[in-house]
Short mmCIF file of C-alpha atoms and ligand atoms in Angstrom, two decimals:
data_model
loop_
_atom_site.label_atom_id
_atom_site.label_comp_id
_atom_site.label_asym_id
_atom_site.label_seq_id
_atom_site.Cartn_x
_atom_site.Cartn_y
_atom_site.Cartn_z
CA UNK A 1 53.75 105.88 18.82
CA UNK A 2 51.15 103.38 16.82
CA UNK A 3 48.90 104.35 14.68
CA UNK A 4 46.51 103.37 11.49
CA UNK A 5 46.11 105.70 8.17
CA UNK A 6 43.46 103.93 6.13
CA UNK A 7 43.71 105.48 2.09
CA UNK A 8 41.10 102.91 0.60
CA UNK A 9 38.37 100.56 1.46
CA UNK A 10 36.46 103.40 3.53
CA UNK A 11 32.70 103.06 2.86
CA UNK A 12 33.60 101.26 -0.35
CA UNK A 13 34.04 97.46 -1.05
CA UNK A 14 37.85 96.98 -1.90
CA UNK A 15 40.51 99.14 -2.76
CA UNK A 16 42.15 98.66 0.46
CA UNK A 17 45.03 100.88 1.81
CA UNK A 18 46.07 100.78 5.03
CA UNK A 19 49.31 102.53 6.23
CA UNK A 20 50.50 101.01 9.35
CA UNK A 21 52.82 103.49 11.47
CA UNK A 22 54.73 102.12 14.43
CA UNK A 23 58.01 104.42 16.07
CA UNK A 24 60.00 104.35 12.46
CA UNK A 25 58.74 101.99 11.33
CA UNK A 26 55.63 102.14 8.50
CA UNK A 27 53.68 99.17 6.48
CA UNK A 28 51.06 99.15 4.15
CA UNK A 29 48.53 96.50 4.59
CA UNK A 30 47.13 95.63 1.09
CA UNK A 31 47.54 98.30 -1.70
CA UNK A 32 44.60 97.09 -3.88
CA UNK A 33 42.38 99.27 -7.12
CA UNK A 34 39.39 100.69 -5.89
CA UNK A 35 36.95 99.53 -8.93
CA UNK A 36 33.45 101.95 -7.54
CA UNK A 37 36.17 105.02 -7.34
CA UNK A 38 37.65 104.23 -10.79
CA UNK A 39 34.29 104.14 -12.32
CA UNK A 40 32.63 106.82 -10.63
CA UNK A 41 34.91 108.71 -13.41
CA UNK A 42 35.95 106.13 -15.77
CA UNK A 43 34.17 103.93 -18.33
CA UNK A 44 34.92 101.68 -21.05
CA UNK A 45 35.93 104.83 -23.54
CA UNK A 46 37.47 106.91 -20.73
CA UNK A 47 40.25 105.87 -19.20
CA UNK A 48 43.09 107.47 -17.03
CA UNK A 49 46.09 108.18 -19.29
CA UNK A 50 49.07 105.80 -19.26
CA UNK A 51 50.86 108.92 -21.00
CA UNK A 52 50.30 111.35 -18.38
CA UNK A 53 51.53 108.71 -15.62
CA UNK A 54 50.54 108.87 -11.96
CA UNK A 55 48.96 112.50 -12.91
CA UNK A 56 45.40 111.26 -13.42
CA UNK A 57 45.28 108.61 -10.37
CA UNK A 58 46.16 111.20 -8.09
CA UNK A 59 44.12 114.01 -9.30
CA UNK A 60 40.54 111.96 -9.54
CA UNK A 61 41.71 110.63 -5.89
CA UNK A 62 42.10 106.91 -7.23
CA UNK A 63 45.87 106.96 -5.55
CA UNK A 64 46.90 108.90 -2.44
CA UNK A 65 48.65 111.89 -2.99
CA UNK A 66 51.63 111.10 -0.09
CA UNK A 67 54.99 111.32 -0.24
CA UNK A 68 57.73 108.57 -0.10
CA UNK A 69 55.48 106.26 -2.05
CA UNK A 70 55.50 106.39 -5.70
CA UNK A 71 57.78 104.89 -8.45
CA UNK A 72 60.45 107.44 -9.60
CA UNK A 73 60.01 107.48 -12.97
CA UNK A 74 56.08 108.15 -12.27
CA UNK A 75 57.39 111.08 -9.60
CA UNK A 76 59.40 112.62 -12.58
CA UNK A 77 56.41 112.66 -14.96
CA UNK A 78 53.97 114.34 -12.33
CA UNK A 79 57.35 117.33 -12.53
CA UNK A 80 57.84 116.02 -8.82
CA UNK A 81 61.18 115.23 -7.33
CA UNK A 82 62.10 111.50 -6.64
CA UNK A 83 62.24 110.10 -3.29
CA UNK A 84 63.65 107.64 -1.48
CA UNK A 85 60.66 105.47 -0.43
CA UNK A 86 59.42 106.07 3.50
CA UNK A 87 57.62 102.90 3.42
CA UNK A 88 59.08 99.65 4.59
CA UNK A 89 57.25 97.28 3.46
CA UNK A 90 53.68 95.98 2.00
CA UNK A 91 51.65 93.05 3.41
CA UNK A 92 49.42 91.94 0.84
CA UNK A 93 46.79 89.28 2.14
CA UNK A 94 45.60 87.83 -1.19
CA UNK A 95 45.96 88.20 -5.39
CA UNK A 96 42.71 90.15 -5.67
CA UNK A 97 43.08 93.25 -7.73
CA UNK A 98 41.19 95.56 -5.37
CA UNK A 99 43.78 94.32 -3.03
CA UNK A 100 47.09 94.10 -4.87
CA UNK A 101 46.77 96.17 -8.13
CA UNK A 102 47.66 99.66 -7.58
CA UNK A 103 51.22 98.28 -6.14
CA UNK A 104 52.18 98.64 -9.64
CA UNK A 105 52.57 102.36 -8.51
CA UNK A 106 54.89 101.69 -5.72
CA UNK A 107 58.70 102.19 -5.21
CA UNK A 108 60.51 99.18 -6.68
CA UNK A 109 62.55 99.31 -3.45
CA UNK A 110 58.91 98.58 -1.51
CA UNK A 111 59.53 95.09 -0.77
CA UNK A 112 56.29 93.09 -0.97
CA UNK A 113 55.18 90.39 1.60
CA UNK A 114 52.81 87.54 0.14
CA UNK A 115 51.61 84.25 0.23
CA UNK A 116 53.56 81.57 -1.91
CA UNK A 117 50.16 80.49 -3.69
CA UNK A 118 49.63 84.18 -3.91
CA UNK A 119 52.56 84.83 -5.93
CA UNK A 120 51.98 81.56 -8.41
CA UNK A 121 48.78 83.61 -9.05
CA UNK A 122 50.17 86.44 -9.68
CA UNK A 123 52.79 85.61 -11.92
CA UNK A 124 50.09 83.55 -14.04
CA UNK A 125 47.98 87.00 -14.31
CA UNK A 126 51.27 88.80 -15.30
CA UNK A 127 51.92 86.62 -18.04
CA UNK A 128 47.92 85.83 -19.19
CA UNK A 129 47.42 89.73 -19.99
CA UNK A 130 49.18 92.77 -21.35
CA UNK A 131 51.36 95.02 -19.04
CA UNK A 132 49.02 98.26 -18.32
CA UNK A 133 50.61 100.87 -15.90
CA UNK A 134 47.87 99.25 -13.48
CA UNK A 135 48.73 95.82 -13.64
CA UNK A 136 52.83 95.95 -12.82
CA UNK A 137 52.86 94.09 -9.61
CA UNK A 138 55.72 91.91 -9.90
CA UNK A 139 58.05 94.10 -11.88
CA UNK A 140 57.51 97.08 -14.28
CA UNK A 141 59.12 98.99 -16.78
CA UNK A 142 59.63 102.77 -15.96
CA UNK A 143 58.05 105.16 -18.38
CA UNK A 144 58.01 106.28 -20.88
CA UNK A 145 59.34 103.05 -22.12
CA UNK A 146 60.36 100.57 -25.15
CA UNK A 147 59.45 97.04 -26.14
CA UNK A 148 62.94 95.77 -25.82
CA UNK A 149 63.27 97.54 -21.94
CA UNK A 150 63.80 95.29 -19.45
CA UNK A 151 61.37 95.33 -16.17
CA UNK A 152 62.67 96.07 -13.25
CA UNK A 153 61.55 93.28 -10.50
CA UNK A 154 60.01 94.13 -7.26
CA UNK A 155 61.58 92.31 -4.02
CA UNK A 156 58.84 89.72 -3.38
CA UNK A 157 59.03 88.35 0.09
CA UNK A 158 57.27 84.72 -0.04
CA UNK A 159 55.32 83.19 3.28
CA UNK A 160 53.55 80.66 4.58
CA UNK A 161 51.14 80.31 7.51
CA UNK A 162 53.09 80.10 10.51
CA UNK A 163 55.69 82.01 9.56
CA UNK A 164 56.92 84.96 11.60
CA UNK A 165 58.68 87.76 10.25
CA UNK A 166 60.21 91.33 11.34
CA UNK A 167 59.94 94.53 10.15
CA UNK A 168 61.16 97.34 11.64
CA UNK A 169 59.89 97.41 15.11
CA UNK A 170 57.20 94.97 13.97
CA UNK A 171 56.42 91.44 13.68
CA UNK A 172 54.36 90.19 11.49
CA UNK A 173 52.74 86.37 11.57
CA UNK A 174 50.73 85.83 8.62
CA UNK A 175 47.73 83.40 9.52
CA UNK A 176 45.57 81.64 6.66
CA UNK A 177 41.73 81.94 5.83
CA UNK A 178 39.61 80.61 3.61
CA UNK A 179 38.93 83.07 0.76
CA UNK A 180 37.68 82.29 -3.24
CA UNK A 181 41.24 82.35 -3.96
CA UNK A 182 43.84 80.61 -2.87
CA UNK A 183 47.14 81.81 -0.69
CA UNK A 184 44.69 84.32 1.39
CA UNK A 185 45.88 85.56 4.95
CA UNK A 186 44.94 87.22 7.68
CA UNK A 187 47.61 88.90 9.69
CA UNK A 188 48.47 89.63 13.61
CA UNK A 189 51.07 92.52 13.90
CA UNK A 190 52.75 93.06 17.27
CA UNK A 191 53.52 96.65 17.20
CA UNK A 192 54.67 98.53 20.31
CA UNK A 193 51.43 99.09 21.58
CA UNK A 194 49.93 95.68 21.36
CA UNK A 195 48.84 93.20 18.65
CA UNK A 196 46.79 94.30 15.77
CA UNK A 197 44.70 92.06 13.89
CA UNK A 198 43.61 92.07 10.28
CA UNK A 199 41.19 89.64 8.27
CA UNK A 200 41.91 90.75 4.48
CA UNK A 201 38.70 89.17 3.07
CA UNK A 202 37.59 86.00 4.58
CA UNK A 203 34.55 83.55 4.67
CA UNK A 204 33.33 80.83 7.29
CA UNK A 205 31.05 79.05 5.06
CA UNK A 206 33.39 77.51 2.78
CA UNK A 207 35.36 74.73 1.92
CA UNK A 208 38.60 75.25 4.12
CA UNK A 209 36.24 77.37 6.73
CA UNK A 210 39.26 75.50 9.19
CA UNK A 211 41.73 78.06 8.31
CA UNK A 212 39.54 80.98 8.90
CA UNK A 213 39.02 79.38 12.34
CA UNK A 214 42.76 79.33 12.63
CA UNK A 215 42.97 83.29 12.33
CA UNK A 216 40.07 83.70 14.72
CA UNK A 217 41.84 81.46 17.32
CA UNK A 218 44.90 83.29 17.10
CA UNK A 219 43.40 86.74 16.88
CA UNK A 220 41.82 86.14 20.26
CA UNK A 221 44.12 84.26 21.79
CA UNK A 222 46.22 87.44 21.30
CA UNK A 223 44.06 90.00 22.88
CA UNK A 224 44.18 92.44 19.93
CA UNK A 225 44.28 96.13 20.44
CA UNK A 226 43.03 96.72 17.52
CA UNK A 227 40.70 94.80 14.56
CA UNK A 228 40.74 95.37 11.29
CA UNK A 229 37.99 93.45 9.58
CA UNK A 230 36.37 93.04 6.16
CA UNK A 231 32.14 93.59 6.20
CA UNK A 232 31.00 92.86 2.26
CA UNK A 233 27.93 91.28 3.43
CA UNK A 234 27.24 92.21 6.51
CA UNK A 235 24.02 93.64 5.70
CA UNK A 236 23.13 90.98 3.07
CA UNK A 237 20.09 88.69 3.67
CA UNK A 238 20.86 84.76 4.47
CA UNK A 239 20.53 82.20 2.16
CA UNK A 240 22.19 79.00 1.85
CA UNK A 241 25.53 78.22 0.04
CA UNK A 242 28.55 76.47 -0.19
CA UNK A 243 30.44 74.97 -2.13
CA UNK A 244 29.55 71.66 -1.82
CA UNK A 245 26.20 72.77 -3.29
CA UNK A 246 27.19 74.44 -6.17
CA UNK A 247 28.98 70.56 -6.53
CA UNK A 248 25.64 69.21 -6.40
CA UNK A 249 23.39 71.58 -8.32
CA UNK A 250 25.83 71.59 -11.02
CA UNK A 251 26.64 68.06 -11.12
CA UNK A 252 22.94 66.99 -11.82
CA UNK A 253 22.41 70.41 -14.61
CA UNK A 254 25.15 68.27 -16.60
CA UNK A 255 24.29 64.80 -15.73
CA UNK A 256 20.57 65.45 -17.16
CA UNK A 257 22.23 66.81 -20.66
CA UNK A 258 23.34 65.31 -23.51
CA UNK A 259 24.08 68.29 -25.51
CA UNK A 260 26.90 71.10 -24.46
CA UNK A 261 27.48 72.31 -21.03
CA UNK A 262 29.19 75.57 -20.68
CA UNK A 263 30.25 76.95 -16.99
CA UNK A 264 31.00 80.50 -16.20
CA UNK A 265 33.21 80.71 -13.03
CA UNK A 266 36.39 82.78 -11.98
CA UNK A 267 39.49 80.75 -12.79
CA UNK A 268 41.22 81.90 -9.43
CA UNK A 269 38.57 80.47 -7.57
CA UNK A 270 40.11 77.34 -7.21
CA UNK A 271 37.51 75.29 -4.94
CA UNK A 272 35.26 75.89 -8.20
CA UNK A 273 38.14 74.81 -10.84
CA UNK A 274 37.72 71.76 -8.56
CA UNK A 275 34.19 71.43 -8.38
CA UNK A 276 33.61 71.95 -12.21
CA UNK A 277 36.67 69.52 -13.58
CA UNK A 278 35.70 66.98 -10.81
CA UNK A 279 31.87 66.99 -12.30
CA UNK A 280 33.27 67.04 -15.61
CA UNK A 281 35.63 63.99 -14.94
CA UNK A 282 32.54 61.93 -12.91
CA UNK A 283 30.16 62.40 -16.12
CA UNK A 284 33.05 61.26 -18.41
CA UNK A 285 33.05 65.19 -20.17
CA UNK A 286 36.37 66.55 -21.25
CA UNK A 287 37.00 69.61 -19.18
CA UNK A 288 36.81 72.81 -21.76
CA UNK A 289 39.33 75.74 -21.07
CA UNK A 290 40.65 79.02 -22.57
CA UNK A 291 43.69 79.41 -23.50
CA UNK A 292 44.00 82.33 -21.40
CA UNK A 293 42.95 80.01 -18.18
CA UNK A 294 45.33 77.29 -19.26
CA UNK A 295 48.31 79.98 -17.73
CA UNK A 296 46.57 79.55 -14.68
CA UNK A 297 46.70 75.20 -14.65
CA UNK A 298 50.46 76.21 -15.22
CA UNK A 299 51.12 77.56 -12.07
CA UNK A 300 48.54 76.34 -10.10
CA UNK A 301 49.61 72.98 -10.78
CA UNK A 302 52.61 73.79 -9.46
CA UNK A 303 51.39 73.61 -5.71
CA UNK A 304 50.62 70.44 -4.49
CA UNK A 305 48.32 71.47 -2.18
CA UNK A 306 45.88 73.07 -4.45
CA UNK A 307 45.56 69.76 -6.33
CA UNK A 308 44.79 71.39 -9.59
CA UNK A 309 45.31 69.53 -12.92
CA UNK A 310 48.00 71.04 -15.16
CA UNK A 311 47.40 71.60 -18.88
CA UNK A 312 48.40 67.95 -20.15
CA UNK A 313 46.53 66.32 -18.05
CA UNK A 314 44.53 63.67 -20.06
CA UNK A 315 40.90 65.41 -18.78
CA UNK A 316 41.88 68.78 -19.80
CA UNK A 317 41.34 70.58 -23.62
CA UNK A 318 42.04 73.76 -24.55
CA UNK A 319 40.14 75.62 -26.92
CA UNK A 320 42.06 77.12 -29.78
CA UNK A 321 39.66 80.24 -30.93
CA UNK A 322 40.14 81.86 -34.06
CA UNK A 323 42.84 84.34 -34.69
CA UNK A 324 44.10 86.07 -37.72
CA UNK A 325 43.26 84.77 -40.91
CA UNK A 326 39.81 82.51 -39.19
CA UNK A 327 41.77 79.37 -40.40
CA UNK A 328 43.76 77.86 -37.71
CA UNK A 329 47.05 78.30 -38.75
CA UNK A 330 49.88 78.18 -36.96
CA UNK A 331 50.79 81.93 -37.92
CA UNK A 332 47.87 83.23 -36.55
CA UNK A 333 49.17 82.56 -32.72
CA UNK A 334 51.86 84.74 -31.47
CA UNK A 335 53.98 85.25 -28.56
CA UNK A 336 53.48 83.12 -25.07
CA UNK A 337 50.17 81.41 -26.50
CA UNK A 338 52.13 79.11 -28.73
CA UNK A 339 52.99 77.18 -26.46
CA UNK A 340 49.53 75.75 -26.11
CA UNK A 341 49.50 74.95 -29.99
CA UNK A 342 51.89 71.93 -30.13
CA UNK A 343 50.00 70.49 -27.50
CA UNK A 344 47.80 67.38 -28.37
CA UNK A 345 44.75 68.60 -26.64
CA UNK A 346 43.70 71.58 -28.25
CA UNK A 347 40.95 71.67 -29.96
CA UNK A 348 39.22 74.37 -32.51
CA UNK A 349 35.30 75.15 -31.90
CA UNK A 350 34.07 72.51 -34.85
CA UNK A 351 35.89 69.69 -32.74
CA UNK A 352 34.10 70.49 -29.53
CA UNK A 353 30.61 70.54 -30.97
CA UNK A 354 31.30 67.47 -32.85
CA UNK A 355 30.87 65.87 -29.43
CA UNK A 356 28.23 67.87 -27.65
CA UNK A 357 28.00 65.36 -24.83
CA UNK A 358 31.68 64.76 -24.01
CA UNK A 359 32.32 68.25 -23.15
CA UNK A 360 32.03 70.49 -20.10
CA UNK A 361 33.19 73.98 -21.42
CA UNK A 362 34.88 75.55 -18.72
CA UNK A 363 33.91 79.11 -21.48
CA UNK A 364 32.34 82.09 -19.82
CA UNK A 365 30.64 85.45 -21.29
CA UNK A 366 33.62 86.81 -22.63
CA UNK A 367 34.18 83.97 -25.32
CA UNK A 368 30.86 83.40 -26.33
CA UNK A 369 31.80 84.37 -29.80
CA UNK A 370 32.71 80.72 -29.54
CA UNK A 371 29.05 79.18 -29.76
CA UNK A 372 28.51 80.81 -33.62
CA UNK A 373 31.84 78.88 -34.70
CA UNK A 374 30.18 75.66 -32.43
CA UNK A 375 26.93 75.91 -33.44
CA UNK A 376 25.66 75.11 -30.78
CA UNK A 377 22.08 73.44 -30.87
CA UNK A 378 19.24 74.33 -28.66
CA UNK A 379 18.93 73.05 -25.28
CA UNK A 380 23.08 73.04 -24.32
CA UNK A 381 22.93 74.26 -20.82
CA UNK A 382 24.87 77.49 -19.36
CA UNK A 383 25.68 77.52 -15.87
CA UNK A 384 26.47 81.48 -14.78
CA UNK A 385 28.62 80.27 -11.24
CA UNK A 386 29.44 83.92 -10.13
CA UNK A 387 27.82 86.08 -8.13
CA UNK A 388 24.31 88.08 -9.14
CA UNK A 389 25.09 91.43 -10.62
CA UNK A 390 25.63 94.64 -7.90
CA UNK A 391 25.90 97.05 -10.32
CA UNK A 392 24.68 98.54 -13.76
CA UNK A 393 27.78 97.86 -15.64
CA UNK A 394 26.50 93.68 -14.96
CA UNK A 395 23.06 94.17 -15.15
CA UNK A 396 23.85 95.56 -18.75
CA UNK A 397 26.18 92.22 -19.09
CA UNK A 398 23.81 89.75 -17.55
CA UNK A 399 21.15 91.12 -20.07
CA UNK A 400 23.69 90.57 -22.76
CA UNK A 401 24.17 86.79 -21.73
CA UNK A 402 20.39 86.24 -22.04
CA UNK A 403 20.14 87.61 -25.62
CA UNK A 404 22.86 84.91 -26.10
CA UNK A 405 21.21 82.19 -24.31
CA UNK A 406 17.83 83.13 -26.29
CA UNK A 407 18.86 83.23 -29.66
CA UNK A 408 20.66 79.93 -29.53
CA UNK A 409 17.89 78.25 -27.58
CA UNK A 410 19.82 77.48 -24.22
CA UNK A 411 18.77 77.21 -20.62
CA UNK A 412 20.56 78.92 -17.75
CA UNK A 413 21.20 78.02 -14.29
CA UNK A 414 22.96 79.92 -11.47
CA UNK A 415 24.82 78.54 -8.82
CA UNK A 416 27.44 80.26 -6.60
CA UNK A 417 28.89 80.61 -3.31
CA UNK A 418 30.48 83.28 -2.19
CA UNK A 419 34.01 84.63 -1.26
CA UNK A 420 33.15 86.86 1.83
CA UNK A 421 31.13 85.77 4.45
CA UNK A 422 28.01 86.21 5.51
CA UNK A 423 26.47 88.89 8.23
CA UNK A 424 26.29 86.82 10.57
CA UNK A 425 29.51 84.97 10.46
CA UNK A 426 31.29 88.73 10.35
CA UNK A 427 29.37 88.98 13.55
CA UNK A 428 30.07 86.13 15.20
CA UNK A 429 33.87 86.04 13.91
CA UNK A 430 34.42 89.89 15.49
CA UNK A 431 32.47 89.44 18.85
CA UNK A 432 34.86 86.17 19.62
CA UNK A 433 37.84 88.12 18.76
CA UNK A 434 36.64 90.91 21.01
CA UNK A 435 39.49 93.27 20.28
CA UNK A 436 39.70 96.91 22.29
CA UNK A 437 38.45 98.35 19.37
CA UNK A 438 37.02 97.88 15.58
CA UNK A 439 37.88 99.24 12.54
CA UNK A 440 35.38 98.07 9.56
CA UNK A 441 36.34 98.61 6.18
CA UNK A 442 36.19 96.55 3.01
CA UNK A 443 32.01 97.45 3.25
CA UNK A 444 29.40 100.38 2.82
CA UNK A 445 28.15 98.93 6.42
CA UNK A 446 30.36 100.14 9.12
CA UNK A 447 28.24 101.35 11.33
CA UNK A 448 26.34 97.15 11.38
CA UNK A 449 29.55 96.13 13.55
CA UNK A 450 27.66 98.33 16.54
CA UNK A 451 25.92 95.47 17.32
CA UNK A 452 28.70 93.53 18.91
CA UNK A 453 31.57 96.07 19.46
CA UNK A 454 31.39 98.98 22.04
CA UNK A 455 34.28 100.36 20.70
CA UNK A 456 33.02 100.97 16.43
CA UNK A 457 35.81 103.50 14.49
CA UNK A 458 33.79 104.65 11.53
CA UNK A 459 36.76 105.80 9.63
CA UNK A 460 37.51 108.64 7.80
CA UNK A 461 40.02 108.09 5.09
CA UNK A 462 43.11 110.00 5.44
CA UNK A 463 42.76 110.42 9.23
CA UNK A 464 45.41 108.64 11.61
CA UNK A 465 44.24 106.84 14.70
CA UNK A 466 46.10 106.19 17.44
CA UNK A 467 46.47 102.84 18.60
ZN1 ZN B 501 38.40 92.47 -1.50
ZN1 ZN B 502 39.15 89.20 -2.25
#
């Protein structure tokens, strides 16, 4: 009557797809981009085609090829004959891409469960970057199409913890944890055969390690049938982090500078948006920050409870980088990023190095173009606050950044804590829980979970369990 389908996240880390079947009733849990499977045949210069559709995601296996699923208009392309969608609903526990992305493929009559904090995200990302047939969460425009087309918009289904919901012959209570982005959730399911419990991505050792507590409470307190957990690092070695250390190390990397500070971090990792603009606001720096990251202050700043700063806010600059004819002028800025321009506190490259020791430049990697317009004069300080590379596409990019570093004489310091937890929270967190049995995904692991579940499924993807 109950059972799991899991499509992605199988011996890979992301890319989650989890098709939840109970009497009539059927649920996706997450419907995220596998990134390994996408570059085990894509690169920079080889992509799949946007012109041929769905074709190429379902024959290189980055989509599953099921029925019932798939956008019409991407159904018609493939030569295939549209369906009404089979699927229910999707839960989506947070706004990572190997999570969320690849819902830009589904039905537009899907509707889509997340997080209100999840959404805000979501709908900064949609406007920050160009619509690509894998990036069409919130709405999308069916194919082929024209500028002037209007998107069609998903049903988005907003939640907060606490909430209960039905679906079907479900219910659903979406349960927060602490993640490195905000509006991340757990959920317990009731289905027909007894709760199931899934973590989405989760970690114990951060700043709001509460929540996660919250969803372990609950999970147990439940008596789960069936948990579905996350294992990133479950076979990582220990070593310390958190959050309030990154605070530390990089509060005393810019209190011993006088010259530029630049500090590489994920925008959507809000606890480090903190961390950086509070150290940048204690050492009496402006806090430095792309125009592309200013859509994120927009929204963010729109939920009280993340507490972030919004783009006027008197700490804040954004840096205006040169576009079009290299001068500054108002032509050369088109579209949505205008709207940044008539602000006060924008500055070009030239102001920002004038003063080298009233800035923290919230400026990663990807704008470094930036430091030939700055100038930037030896000893400024880089801090890389993102995890070490774990594959060859960053090793490659991490070698890049130290060419960078070199030839304009700057010193580089690393600092980071992590989104997922660590082995031996995973452990801990999954033998308290002590559901009937244990389905790891989300790691290249599995089999690690032995040590504290009788009852291990090492999945294959595509097969169905019964619950
Ligand atoms: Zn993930
Ligand atoms: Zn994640």
């Amino acid at each position: 009557m109950t059972s799991l389908t899991i499509y992605g996240g199988v011996n890979e880390i992301g890319g989650n797809k989890i098709l939840l079947k109970d009497r009539d009733t059927q649920v996706f849990l997450d419907f995220g981009k596998s990134f390994s499977r996408r570059a085990r045949y894509f690169e920079e210069f080889l992509n799949p085609r946007t012109a041929n559709g769905i074709v190429d995601f379902l024959t290189m296996d980055l989509v599953p090829d099921i029925s019932g699923v798939y956008r019409d208009d991407l159904m018609v392309m493939a030569g295939r004959k549209p369906q009404k969608p089979e699927i229910d609903a999707v839960l989506l526990t947070h706004a990572h891409s190997d999570h969320a992305d690849y819902i830009s493929f589904l039905h537009e009559d899907i509707p889509i469960y997340m997080g209100s904090a999840c959404h805000l995200i979501l709908r900064a990302l949609a406007e920050r970057t160009q619509r690509t047939l894998e990036r069409e969460i919130l709405d999308f425009k069916p194919r082929p199409y024209s500028v002037k087309d209007v998107p069609i918009k998903r049903k988005i289904n907003e939640f907060r913890t606490g909430d209960k919901f039905k679906i079907g012959s479900l219910e659903v209570e979406p349960i927060h944890v602490d993640h490195s982005v905000p509006g991340a959730y757990g959920f317990i399911i009731y289905t027909s055969e007894g709760p199931i419990a899934y973590t989405g991505d989760f970690r114990l050792h951060g700043t709001h390690s509460k929540m996660t507590y919250d969803f372990i409470e609950k999970a147990k307190e439940v008596k789960p049938v069936a948990l579905i957990t996350e294992g990133t690092r479950i076979a990582d070695p220990e070593r310390k982090e958190s959050e309030k250390l990154v605070y530390e190390q990089s509060s005393k990397t810019v209190v011993e500078s006088d010259n530029i500070v630049f500090a590489d971090f994920n925008f959507k990792d809000v606890d480090r948006l903190r961390t950086f603009f509070n150290i940048a606001k204690e050492t009496g720096r402006k806090f430095v920050v792309k125009i592309n990251d200013a859509y994120f202050l927009k929204y963010l700043s729109k939920d009280k409870h993340l507490d972030v700063p919004n783009i006027d806010d008197e700490n804040i600059i954004i840096y205006l980088p040169k576009r079009g004819t290299g001068t500054y002028s108002d032509s050369d800025y088109k579209g949505k990023d205008k709207e940044f321009l008539d602000l006060h506190n924008t500055w070009t490259a030239e102001q920002i190095a004038s003063r080298p020791n009233k800035v923290l430049c919230a400026i990663g990697f990807y704008s470094f173009t930036a430091l030939i317009d700055m100038k930037v004069k030896p000893g400024a300080r880089y801090i890389h606050s993102a995890s070490e590379p774990y594959n060859e596409e960053q090793e490659l990019s991490l070698e890049r950044i130290d060419a960078w570093i070199d030839h304009f004489g700057m010193s580089k310091f690393q600092s980071h804590c992590s989104g997922h937890a660590r082995g031996k929270d995973l452990l801990e967190a999954v033998s308290e829980i002590e559901a009937k049995t244990l389905y790891p995904i989300h790691t290249i692991h599995p089999d690690m979970y032995k040590k504290v579940s009788k009852n291990v499924i090492l999945v294959q993807e595509g097969k169905s369990y019964k619950i």
